[in-house]
Amino acid sequence: MQQLNGSDVVAHLDSLPDTQPGVDYTVLASADDTTASTAPGAFLEAGPGATVTNALIQDVCPAAPSPFTHDHMRDHPIVHGLVPEALAERPVVCAPAELG
């Protein structure tokens, strides 16, 4: 019950900044994810001194399977290709090889 929208816990968490200064963040989300937060709710807002890249799978890889589910976010080669790019601070773009 604490995680329901409108709960005191969620209201408190929403009042806190999403980010910390000096940290680069990348969020990968799917418009089709019905298990976790869908965009834009999954996206972070950069606070002072932080950098955020919010990427919607459907925008980054228009040829991605549809629907692109929560399980895809864990298991699909598209995500497996995007994560190392984000960790290396390179642009989050879809490579043709990731589409299979």
JSON list of C-alpha atoms in Angstrom, two decimals:
[
{"chain": "A", "resi": 1, "resn": "MET", "atom": "CA", "xyz": [0.00, 0.00, 0.00]},
{"chain": "A", "resi": 2, "resn": "GLN", "atom": "CA", "xyz": [2.95, 2.31, 0.58]},
{"chain": "A", "resi": 3, "resn": "GLN", "atom": "CA", "xyz": [3.78, 2.32, -3.13]},
{"chain": "A", "resi": 4, "resn": "LEU", "atom": "CA", "xyz": [0.33, 3.38, -4.34]},
{"chain": "A", "resi": 5, "resn": "ASN", "atom": "CA", "xyz": [0.14, 6.71, -6.15]},
{"chain": "A", "resi": 6, "resn": "GLY", "atom": "CA", "xyz": [-0.91, 9.34, -3.68]},
{"chain": "A", "resi": 7, "resn": "SER", "atom": "CA", "xyz": [0.39, 7.50, -0.61]},
{"chain": "A", "resi": 8, "resn": "ASP", "atom": "CA", "xyz": [2.40, 9.40, 2.00]},
{"chain": "A", "resi": 9, "resn": "VAL", "atom": "CA", "xyz": [5.50, 7.37, 1.11]},
{"chain": "A", "resi": 10, "resn": "VAL", "atom": "CA", "xyz": [5.23, 8.15, -2.61]},
{"chain": "A", "resi": 11, "resn": "ALA", "atom": "CA", "xyz": [4.49, 11.82, -1.89]},
{"chain": "A", "resi": 12, "resn": "HIS", "atom": "CA", "xyz": [7.62, 12.03, 0.27]},
{"chain": "A", "resi": 13, "resn": "LEU", "atom": "CA", "xyz": [9.78, 10.33, -2.37]},
{"chain": "A", "resi": 14, "resn": "ASP", "atom": "CA", "xyz": [8.37, 12.62, -5.07]},
{"chain": "A", "resi": 15, "resn": "SER", "atom": "CA", "xyz": [9.42, 15.64, -3.01]},
{"chain": "A", "resi": 16, "resn": "LEU", "atom": "CA", "xyz": [13.08, 14.56, -3.10]},
{"chain": "A", "resi": 17, "resn": "PRO", "atom": "CA", "xyz": [15.43, 15.32, -6.01]},
{"chain": "A", "resi": 18, "resn": "ASP", "atom": "CA", "xyz": [15.80, 12.57, -8.62]},
{"chain": "A", "resi": 19, "resn": "THR", "atom": "CA", "xyz": [19.56, 13.01, -8.94]},
{"chain": "A", "resi": 20, "resn": "GLN", "atom": "CA", "xyz": [22.77, 13.87, -7.14]},
{"chain": "A", "resi": 21, "resn": "PRO", "atom": "CA", "xyz": [25.33, 16.46, -8.31]},
{"chain": "A", "resi": 22, "resn": "GLY", "atom": "CA", "xyz": [28.25, 15.11, -10.31]},
{"chain": "A", "resi": 23, "resn": "VAL", "atom": "CA", "xyz": [26.49, 11.94, -11.48]},
{"chain": "A", "resi": 24, "resn": "ASP", "atom": "CA", "xyz": [25.51, 11.10, -15.07]},
{"chain": "A", "resi": 25, "resn": "TYR", "atom": "CA", "xyz": [22.28, 9.10, -15.35]},
{"chain": "A", "resi": 26, "resn": "THR", "atom": "CA", "xyz": [20.73, 7.17, -18.23]},
{"chain": "A", "resi": 27, "resn": "VAL", "atom": "CA", "xyz": [17.19, 5.81, -18.08]},
{"chain": "A", "resi": 28, "resn": "LEU", "atom": "CA", "xyz": [15.94, 3.29, -20.63]},
{"chain": "A", "resi": 29, "resn": "ALA", "atom": "CA", "xyz": [12.16, 2.87, -20.63]},
{"chain": "A", "resi": 30, "resn": "SER", "atom": "CA", "xyz": [9.48, 1.35, -22.82]},
{"chain": "A", "resi": 31, "resn": "ALA", "atom": "CA", "xyz": [6.11, 2.88, -23.59]},
{"chain": "A", "resi": 32, "resn": "ASP", "atom": "CA", "xyz": [4.73, -0.68, -23.46]},
{"chain": "A", "resi": 33, "resn": "ASP", "atom": "CA", "xyz": [5.98, -1.60, -19.97]},
{"chain": "A", "resi": 34, "resn": "THR", "atom": "CA", "xyz": [2.93, -2.30, -17.83]},
{"chain": "A", "resi": 35, "resn": "THR", "atom": "CA", "xyz": [4.91, -3.81, -14.93]},
{"chain": "A", "resi": 36, "resn": "ALA", "atom": "CA", "xyz": [7.12, -0.88, -13.94]},
{"chain": "A", "resi": 37, "resn": "SER", "atom": "CA", "xyz": [6.70, 2.83, -14.52]},
{"chain": "A", "resi": 38, "resn": "THR", "atom": "CA", "xyz": [6.11, 3.76, -18.12]},
{"chain": "A", "resi": 39, "resn": "ALA", "atom": "CA", "xyz": [7.52, 6.91, -19.64]},
{"chain": "A", "resi": 40, "resn": "PRO", "atom": "CA", "xyz": [7.37, 9.70, -18.65]},
{"chain": "A", "resi": 41, "resn": "GLY", "atom": "CA", "xyz": [6.99, 8.41, -15.08]},
{"chain": "A", "resi": 42, "resn": "ALA", "atom": "CA", "xyz": [10.15, 6.33, -15.39]},
{"chain": "A", "resi": 43, "resn": "PHE", "atom": "CA", "xyz": [12.24, 9.29, -16.47]},
{"chain": "A", "resi": 44, "resn": "LEU", "atom": "CA", "xyz": [14.45, 11.31, -14.15]},
{"chain": "A", "resi": 45, "resn": "GLU", "atom": "CA", "xyz": [14.65, 15.08, -13.88]},
{"chain": "A", "resi": 46, "resn": "ALA", "atom": "CA", "xyz": [18.20, 16.39, -13.66]},
{"chain": "A", "resi": 47, "resn": "GLY", "atom": "CA", "xyz": [18.92, 18.38, -10.54]},
{"chain": "A", "resi": 48, "resn": "PRO", "atom": "CA", "xyz": [21.75, 20.90, -10.21]},
{"chain": "A", "resi": 49, "resn": "GLY", "atom": "CA", "xyz": [25.07, 19.45, -11.33]},
{"chain": "A", "resi": 50, "resn": "ALA", "atom": "CA", "xyz": [23.63, 16.20, -12.71]},
{"chain": "A", "resi": 51, "resn": "THR", "atom": "CA", "xyz": [23.21, 15.02, -16.28]},
{"chain": "A", "resi": 52, "resn": "VAL", "atom": "CA", "xyz": [20.28, 12.84, -17.32]},
{"chain": "A", "resi": 53, "resn": "THR", "atom": "CA", "xyz": [19.66, 11.01, -20.59]},
{"chain": "A", "resi": 54, "resn": "ASN", "atom": "CA", "xyz": [16.11, 9.66, -20.77]},
{"chain": "A", "resi": 55, "resn": "ALA", "atom": "CA", "xyz": [15.64, 7.23, -23.66]},
{"chain": "A", "resi": 56, "resn": "LEU", "atom": "CA", "xyz": [12.42, 5.62, -24.80]},
{"chain": "A", "resi": 57, "resn": "ILE", "atom": "CA", "xyz": [13.13, 2.33, -26.57]},
{"chain": "A", "resi": 58, "resn": "GLN", "atom": "CA", "xyz": [10.49, 3.12, -29.21]},
{"chain": "A", "resi": 59, "resn": "ASP", "atom": "CA", "xyz": [12.26, 6.40, -30.06]},
{"chain": "A", "resi": 60, "resn": "VAL", "atom": "CA", "xyz": [15.80, 4.99, -29.98]},
{"chain": "A", "resi": 61, "resn": "CYS", "atom": "CA", "xyz": [14.93, 1.81, -31.92]},
{"chain": "A", "resi": 62, "resn": "PRO", "atom": "CA", "xyz": [11.75, 2.35, -33.97]},
{"chain": "A", "resi": 63, "resn": "ALA", "atom": "CA", "xyz": [12.13, -1.17, -35.41]},
{"chain": "A", "resi": 64, "resn": "ALA", "atom": "CA", "xyz": [12.01, -2.76, -31.92]},
{"chain": "A", "resi": 65, "resn": "PRO", "atom": "CA", "xyz": [9.36, -5.44, -31.42]},
{"chain": "A", "resi": 66, "resn": "SER", "atom": "CA", "xyz": [5.94, -4.21, -30.42]},
{"chain": "A", "resi": 67, "resn": "PRO", "atom": "CA", "xyz": [4.92, -4.46, -27.70]},
{"chain": "A", "resi": 68, "resn": "PHE", "atom": "CA", "xyz": [8.32, -4.04, -26.03]},
{"chain": "A", "resi": 69, "resn": "THR", "atom": "CA", "xyz": [7.48, -5.42, -22.59]},
{"chain": "A", "resi": 70, "resn": "HIS", "atom": "CA", "xyz": [9.07, -5.36, -19.15]},
{"chain": "A", "resi": 71, "resn": "ASP", "atom": "CA", "xyz": [10.69, -8.74, -19.87]},
{"chain": "A", "resi": 72, "resn": "HIS", "atom": "CA", "xyz": [12.19, -7.30, -23.05]},
{"chain": "A", "resi": 73, "resn": "MET", "atom": "CA", "xyz": [13.85, -4.60, -20.93]},
{"chain": "A", "resi": 74, "resn": "ARG", "atom": "CA", "xyz": [15.76, -7.37, -19.15]},
{"chain": "A", "resi": 75, "resn": "ASP", "atom": "CA", "xyz": [16.27, -9.92, -21.91]},
{"chain": "A", "resi": 76, "resn": "HIS", "atom": "CA", "xyz": [16.31, -8.30, -25.35]},
{"chain": "A", "resi": 77, "resn": "PRO", "atom": "CA", "xyz": [19.53, -7.80, -27.37]},
{"chain": "A", "resi": 78, "resn": "ILE", "atom": "CA", "xyz": [18.50, -4.19, -28.05]},
{"chain": "A", "resi": 79, "resn": "VAL", "atom": "CA", "xyz": [18.83, -3.36, -24.35]},
{"chain": "A", "resi": 80, "resn": "HIS", "atom": "CA", "xyz": [21.97, -5.48, -24.06]},
{"chain": "A", "resi": 81, "resn": "GLY", "atom": "CA", "xyz": [23.48, -3.26, -26.77]},
{"chain": "A", "resi": 82, "resn": "LEU", "atom": "CA", "xyz": [22.28, 0.05, -25.34]},
{"chain": "A", "resi": 83, "resn": "VAL", "atom": "CA", "xyz": [23.46, -0.44, -21.74]},
{"chain": "A", "resi": 84, "resn": "PRO", "atom": "CA", "xyz": [27.20, -0.67, -22.52]},
{"chain": "A", "resi": 85, "resn": "GLU", "atom": "CA", "xyz": [26.91, 2.43, -24.72]},
{"chain": "A", "resi": 86, "resn": "ALA", "atom": "CA", "xyz": [25.29, 4.36, -21.87]},
{"chain": "A", "resi": 87, "resn": "LEU", "atom": "CA", "xyz": [27.87, 3.14, -19.35]},
{"chain": "A", "resi": 88, "resn": "ALA", "atom": "CA", "xyz": [30.66, 4.25, -21.69]},
{"chain": "A", "resi": 89, "resn": "GLU", "atom": "CA", "xyz": [28.97, 7.66, -21.94]},
{"chain": "A", "resi": 90, "resn": "ARG", "atom": "CA", "xyz": [28.37, 7.22, -25.66]},
{"chain": "A", "resi": 91, "resn": "PRO", "atom": "CA", "xyz": [25.10, 8.19, -27.37]},
{"chain": "A", "resi": 92, "resn": "VAL", "atom": "CA", "xyz": [22.26, 5.76, -26.77]},
{"chain": "A", "resi": 93, "resn": "VAL", "atom": "CA", "xyz": [21.47, 4.71, -30.33]},
{"chain": "A", "resi": 94, "resn": "CYS", "atom": "CA", "xyz": [20.21, 1.45, -31.78]},
{"chain": "A", "resi": 95, "resn": "ALA", "atom": "CA", "xyz": [22.65, -0.54, -33.89]},
{"chain": "A", "resi": 96, "resn": "PRO", "atom": "CA", "xyz": [21.23, -2.63, -36.76]},
{"chain": "A", "resi": 97, "resn": "ALA", "atom": "CA", "xyz": [22.87, -5.80, -35.36]},
{"chain": "A", "resi": 98, "resn": "GLU", "atom": "CA", "xyz": [20.76, -5.49, -32.20]},
{"chain": "A", "resi": 99, "resn": "LEU", "atom": "CA", "xyz": [17.57, -5.89, -34.18]},
{"chain": "A", "resi": 100, "resn": "GLY", "atom": "CA", "xyz": [18.51, -9.45, -35.08]}
]
